[in-house]
Short mmCIF file of C-alpha atoms in Angstrom, two decimals:
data_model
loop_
_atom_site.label_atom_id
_atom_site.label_comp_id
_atom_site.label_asym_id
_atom_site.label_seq_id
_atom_site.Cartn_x
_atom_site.Cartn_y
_atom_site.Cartn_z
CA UNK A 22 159.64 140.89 52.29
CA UNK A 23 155.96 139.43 52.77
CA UNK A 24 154.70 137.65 49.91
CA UNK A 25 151.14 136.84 48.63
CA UNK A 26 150.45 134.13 46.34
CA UNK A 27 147.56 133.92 43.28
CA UNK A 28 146.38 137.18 44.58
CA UNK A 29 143.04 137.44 42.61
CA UNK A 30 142.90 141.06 40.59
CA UNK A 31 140.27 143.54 40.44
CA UNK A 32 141.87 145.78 37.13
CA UNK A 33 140.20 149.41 36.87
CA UNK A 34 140.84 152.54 35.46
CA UNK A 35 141.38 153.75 39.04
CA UNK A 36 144.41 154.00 41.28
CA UNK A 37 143.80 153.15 45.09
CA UNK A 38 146.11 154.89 47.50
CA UNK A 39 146.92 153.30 50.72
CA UNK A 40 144.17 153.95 53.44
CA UNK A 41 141.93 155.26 50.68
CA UNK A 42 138.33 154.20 51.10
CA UNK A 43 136.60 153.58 47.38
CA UNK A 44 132.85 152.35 46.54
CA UNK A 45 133.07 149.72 43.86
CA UNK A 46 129.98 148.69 41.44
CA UNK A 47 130.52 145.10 40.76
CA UNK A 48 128.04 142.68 37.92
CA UNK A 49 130.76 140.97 35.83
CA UNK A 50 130.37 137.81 37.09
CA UNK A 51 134.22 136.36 37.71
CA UNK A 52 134.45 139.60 40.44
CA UNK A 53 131.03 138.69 41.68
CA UNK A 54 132.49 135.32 42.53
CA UNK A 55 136.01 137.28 43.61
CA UNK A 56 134.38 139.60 45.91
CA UNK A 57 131.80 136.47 47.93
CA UNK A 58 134.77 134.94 48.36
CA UNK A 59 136.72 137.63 49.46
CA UNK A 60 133.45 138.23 52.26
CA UNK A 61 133.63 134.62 52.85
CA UNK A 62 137.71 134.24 53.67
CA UNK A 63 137.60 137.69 54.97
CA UNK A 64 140.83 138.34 52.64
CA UNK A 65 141.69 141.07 50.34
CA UNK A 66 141.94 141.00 46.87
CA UNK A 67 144.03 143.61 44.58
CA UNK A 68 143.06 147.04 43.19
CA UNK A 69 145.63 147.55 40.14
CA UNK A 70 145.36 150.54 37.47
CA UNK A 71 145.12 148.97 33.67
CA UNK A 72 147.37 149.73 32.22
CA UNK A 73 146.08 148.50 28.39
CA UNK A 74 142.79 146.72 27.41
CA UNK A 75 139.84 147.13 29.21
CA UNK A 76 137.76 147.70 32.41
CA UNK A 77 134.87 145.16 31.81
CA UNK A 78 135.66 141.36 29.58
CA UNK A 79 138.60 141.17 27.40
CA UNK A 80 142.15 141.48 28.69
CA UNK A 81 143.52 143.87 30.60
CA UNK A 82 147.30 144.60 31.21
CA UNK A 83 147.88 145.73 34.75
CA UNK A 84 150.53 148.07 35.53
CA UNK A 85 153.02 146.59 38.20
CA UNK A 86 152.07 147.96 41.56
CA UNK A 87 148.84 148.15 42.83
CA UNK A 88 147.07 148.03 46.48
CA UNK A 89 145.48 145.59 48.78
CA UNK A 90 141.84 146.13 48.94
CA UNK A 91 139.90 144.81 52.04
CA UNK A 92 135.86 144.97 52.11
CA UNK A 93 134.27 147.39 54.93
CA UNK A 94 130.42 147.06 53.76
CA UNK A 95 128.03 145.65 50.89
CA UNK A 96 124.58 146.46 49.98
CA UNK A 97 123.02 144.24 46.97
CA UNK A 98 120.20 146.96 45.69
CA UNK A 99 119.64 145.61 42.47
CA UNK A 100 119.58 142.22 41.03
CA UNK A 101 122.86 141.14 39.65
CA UNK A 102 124.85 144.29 40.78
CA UNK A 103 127.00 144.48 43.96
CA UNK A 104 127.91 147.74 45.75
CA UNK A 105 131.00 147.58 47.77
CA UNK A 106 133.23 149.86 50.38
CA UNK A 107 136.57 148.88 50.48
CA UNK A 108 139.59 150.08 51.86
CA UNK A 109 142.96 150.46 50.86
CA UNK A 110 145.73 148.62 52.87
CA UNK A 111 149.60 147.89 51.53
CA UNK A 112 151.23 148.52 48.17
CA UNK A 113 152.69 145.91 46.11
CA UNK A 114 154.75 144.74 42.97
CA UNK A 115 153.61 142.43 40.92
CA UNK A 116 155.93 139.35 40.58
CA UNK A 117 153.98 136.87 38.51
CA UNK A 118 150.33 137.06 36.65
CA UNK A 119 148.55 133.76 35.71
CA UNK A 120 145.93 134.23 33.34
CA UNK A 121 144.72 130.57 33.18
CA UNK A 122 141.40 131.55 34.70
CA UNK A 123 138.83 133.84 34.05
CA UNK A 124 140.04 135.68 36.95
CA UNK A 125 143.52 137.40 36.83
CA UNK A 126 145.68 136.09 39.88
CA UNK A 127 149.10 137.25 40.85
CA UNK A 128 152.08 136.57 42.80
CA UNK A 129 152.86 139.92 44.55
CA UNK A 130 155.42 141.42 46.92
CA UNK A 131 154.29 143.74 49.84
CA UNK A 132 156.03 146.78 50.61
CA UNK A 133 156.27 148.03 54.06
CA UNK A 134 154.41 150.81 54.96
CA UNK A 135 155.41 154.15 54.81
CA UNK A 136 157.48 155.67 57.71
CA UNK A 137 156.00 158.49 59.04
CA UNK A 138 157.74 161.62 58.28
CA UNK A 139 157.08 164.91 59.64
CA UNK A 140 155.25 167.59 57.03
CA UNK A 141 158.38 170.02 56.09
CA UNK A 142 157.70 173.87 56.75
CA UNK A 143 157.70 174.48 53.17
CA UNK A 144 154.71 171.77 52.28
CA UNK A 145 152.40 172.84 55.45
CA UNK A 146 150.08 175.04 53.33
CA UNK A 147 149.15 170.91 51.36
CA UNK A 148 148.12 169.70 54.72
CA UNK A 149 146.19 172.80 55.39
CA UNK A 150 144.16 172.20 52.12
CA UNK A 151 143.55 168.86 52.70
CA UNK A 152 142.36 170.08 56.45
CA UNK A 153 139.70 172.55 54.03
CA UNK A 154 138.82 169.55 51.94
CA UNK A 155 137.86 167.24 54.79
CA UNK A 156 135.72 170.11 56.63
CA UNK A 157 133.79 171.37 53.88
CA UNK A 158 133.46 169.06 51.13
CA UNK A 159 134.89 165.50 51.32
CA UNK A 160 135.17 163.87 54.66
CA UNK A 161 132.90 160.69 53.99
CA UNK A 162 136.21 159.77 51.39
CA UNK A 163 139.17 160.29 53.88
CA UNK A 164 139.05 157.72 56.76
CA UNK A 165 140.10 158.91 60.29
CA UNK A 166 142.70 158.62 62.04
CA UNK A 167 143.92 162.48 60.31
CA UNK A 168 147.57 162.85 60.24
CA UNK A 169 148.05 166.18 58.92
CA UNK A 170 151.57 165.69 60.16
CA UNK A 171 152.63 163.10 58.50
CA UNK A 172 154.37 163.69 54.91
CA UNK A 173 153.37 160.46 53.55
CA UNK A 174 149.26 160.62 54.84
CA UNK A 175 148.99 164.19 53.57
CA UNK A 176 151.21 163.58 50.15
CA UNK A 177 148.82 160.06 49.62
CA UNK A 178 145.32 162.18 50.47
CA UNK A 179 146.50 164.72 47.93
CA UNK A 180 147.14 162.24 45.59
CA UNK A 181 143.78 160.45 46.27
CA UNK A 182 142.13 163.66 45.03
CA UNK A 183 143.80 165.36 42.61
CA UNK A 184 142.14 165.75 39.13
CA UNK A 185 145.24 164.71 37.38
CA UNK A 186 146.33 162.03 34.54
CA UNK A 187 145.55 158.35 35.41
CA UNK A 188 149.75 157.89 34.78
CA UNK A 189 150.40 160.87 36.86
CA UNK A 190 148.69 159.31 39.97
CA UNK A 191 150.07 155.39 39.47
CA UNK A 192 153.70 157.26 39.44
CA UNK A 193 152.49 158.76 42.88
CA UNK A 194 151.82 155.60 43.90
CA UNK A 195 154.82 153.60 42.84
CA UNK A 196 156.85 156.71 44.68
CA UNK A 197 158.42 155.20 47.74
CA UNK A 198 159.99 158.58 49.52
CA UNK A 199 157.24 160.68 50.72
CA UNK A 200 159.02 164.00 50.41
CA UNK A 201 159.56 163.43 46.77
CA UNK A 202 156.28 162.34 46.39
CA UNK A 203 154.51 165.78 47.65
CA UNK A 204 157.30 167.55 46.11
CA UNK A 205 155.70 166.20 42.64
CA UNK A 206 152.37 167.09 43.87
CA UNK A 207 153.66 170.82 44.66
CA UNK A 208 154.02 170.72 41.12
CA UNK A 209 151.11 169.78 40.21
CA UNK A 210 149.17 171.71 42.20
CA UNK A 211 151.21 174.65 41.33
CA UNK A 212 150.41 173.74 37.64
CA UNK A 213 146.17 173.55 38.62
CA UNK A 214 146.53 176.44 40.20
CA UNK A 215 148.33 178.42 36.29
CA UNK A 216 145.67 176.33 34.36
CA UNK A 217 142.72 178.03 36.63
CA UNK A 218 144.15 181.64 36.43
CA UNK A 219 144.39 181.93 32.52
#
């Protein structure tokens, strides 16, 4: 298992699925200095949900899996504030946090990426609504290549989103069988879907 060490920590109320593109608004000066040196190194730092606290000073408690986040583009607009694109790459579990800086760095595990797994019958009407979603309203959000195939691209799409609870998406997240993953989001959906009607 691949292993990163003193991974710095950007902690948000937002979960970042893998292959998920996000725009970030950064001023707080430690991720100001976290993100120029991310540009600099060309490395990724860490998108994990909080899971207590805060999003801007104080302390924050992350949850225990989050994603690697790699820069794509910057734009400084405004004095002081940094816009960001990044994009999502692997999972992984926290093993250690060191809070010793004004930053919050981590020792973290990687998980492998998600085998691809072909879309069962039963599920093909998700991918067909993602399909919908990228051709009429979203497409600048969902990076190409499209694998409407694939169980795990269409489950992690769906749960890139879904206007659903903050805990509801991290458990999506920390899911590591696709099948059982959209099978929750069935659910969900399903659930939208009641809530709409009455």
């Amino acid at each position: 298992m691949a292993r990163l060490e003193r991974l710095p920590l950007f902690l948000l109320n937002t979960v970042l699925f893998p292959e998920q593109r996000l725009p970030l608004r950064v001023f707080e000066a430690r991720y100001m200095d976290m993100v120029t040196d991310s540009l600099k190194t060309e490395q990724p730092f860490g998108i994990v949900q909080i899971r207590s606290g805060s999003e801007v000073g104080g302390v924050a408690e992350p949850e225990d899996v989050g994603t690697l986040a790699h820069i794509e583009g910057w734009e400084m607009t405004e004095p002081g504030v940094l816009h960001i694109l990044v994009r999502a790459g692997r999972r992984f579990a926290i093993d250690r946090v060191d809070r010793h800086s004004k930053l919050v760095l981590a020792d973290v595990n990687l998980w492998d990426d998600e085998a691809a797994v072909t879309i069962p019958e039963e599920h093909a009407q998700m991918a067909d609504f993602i399909r919908r979603i990228i051709q009429e309203f979203d497409a600048h959000r969902i990076a190409e290549p499209y694998r409407f195939e694939d169980a795990s691209w269409v489950g992690m799409r769906l749960a890139q989103l879904l206007p659903v609870e903050p805990a509801l998406k991290q458990r999506w997240l920390e899911l590591r069988d696709p099948l059982v993953r959209l099978g929750s989001i069935h659910e969900a959906l399903s659930e939208l879907a009641r809530n709409d009607d009455t």
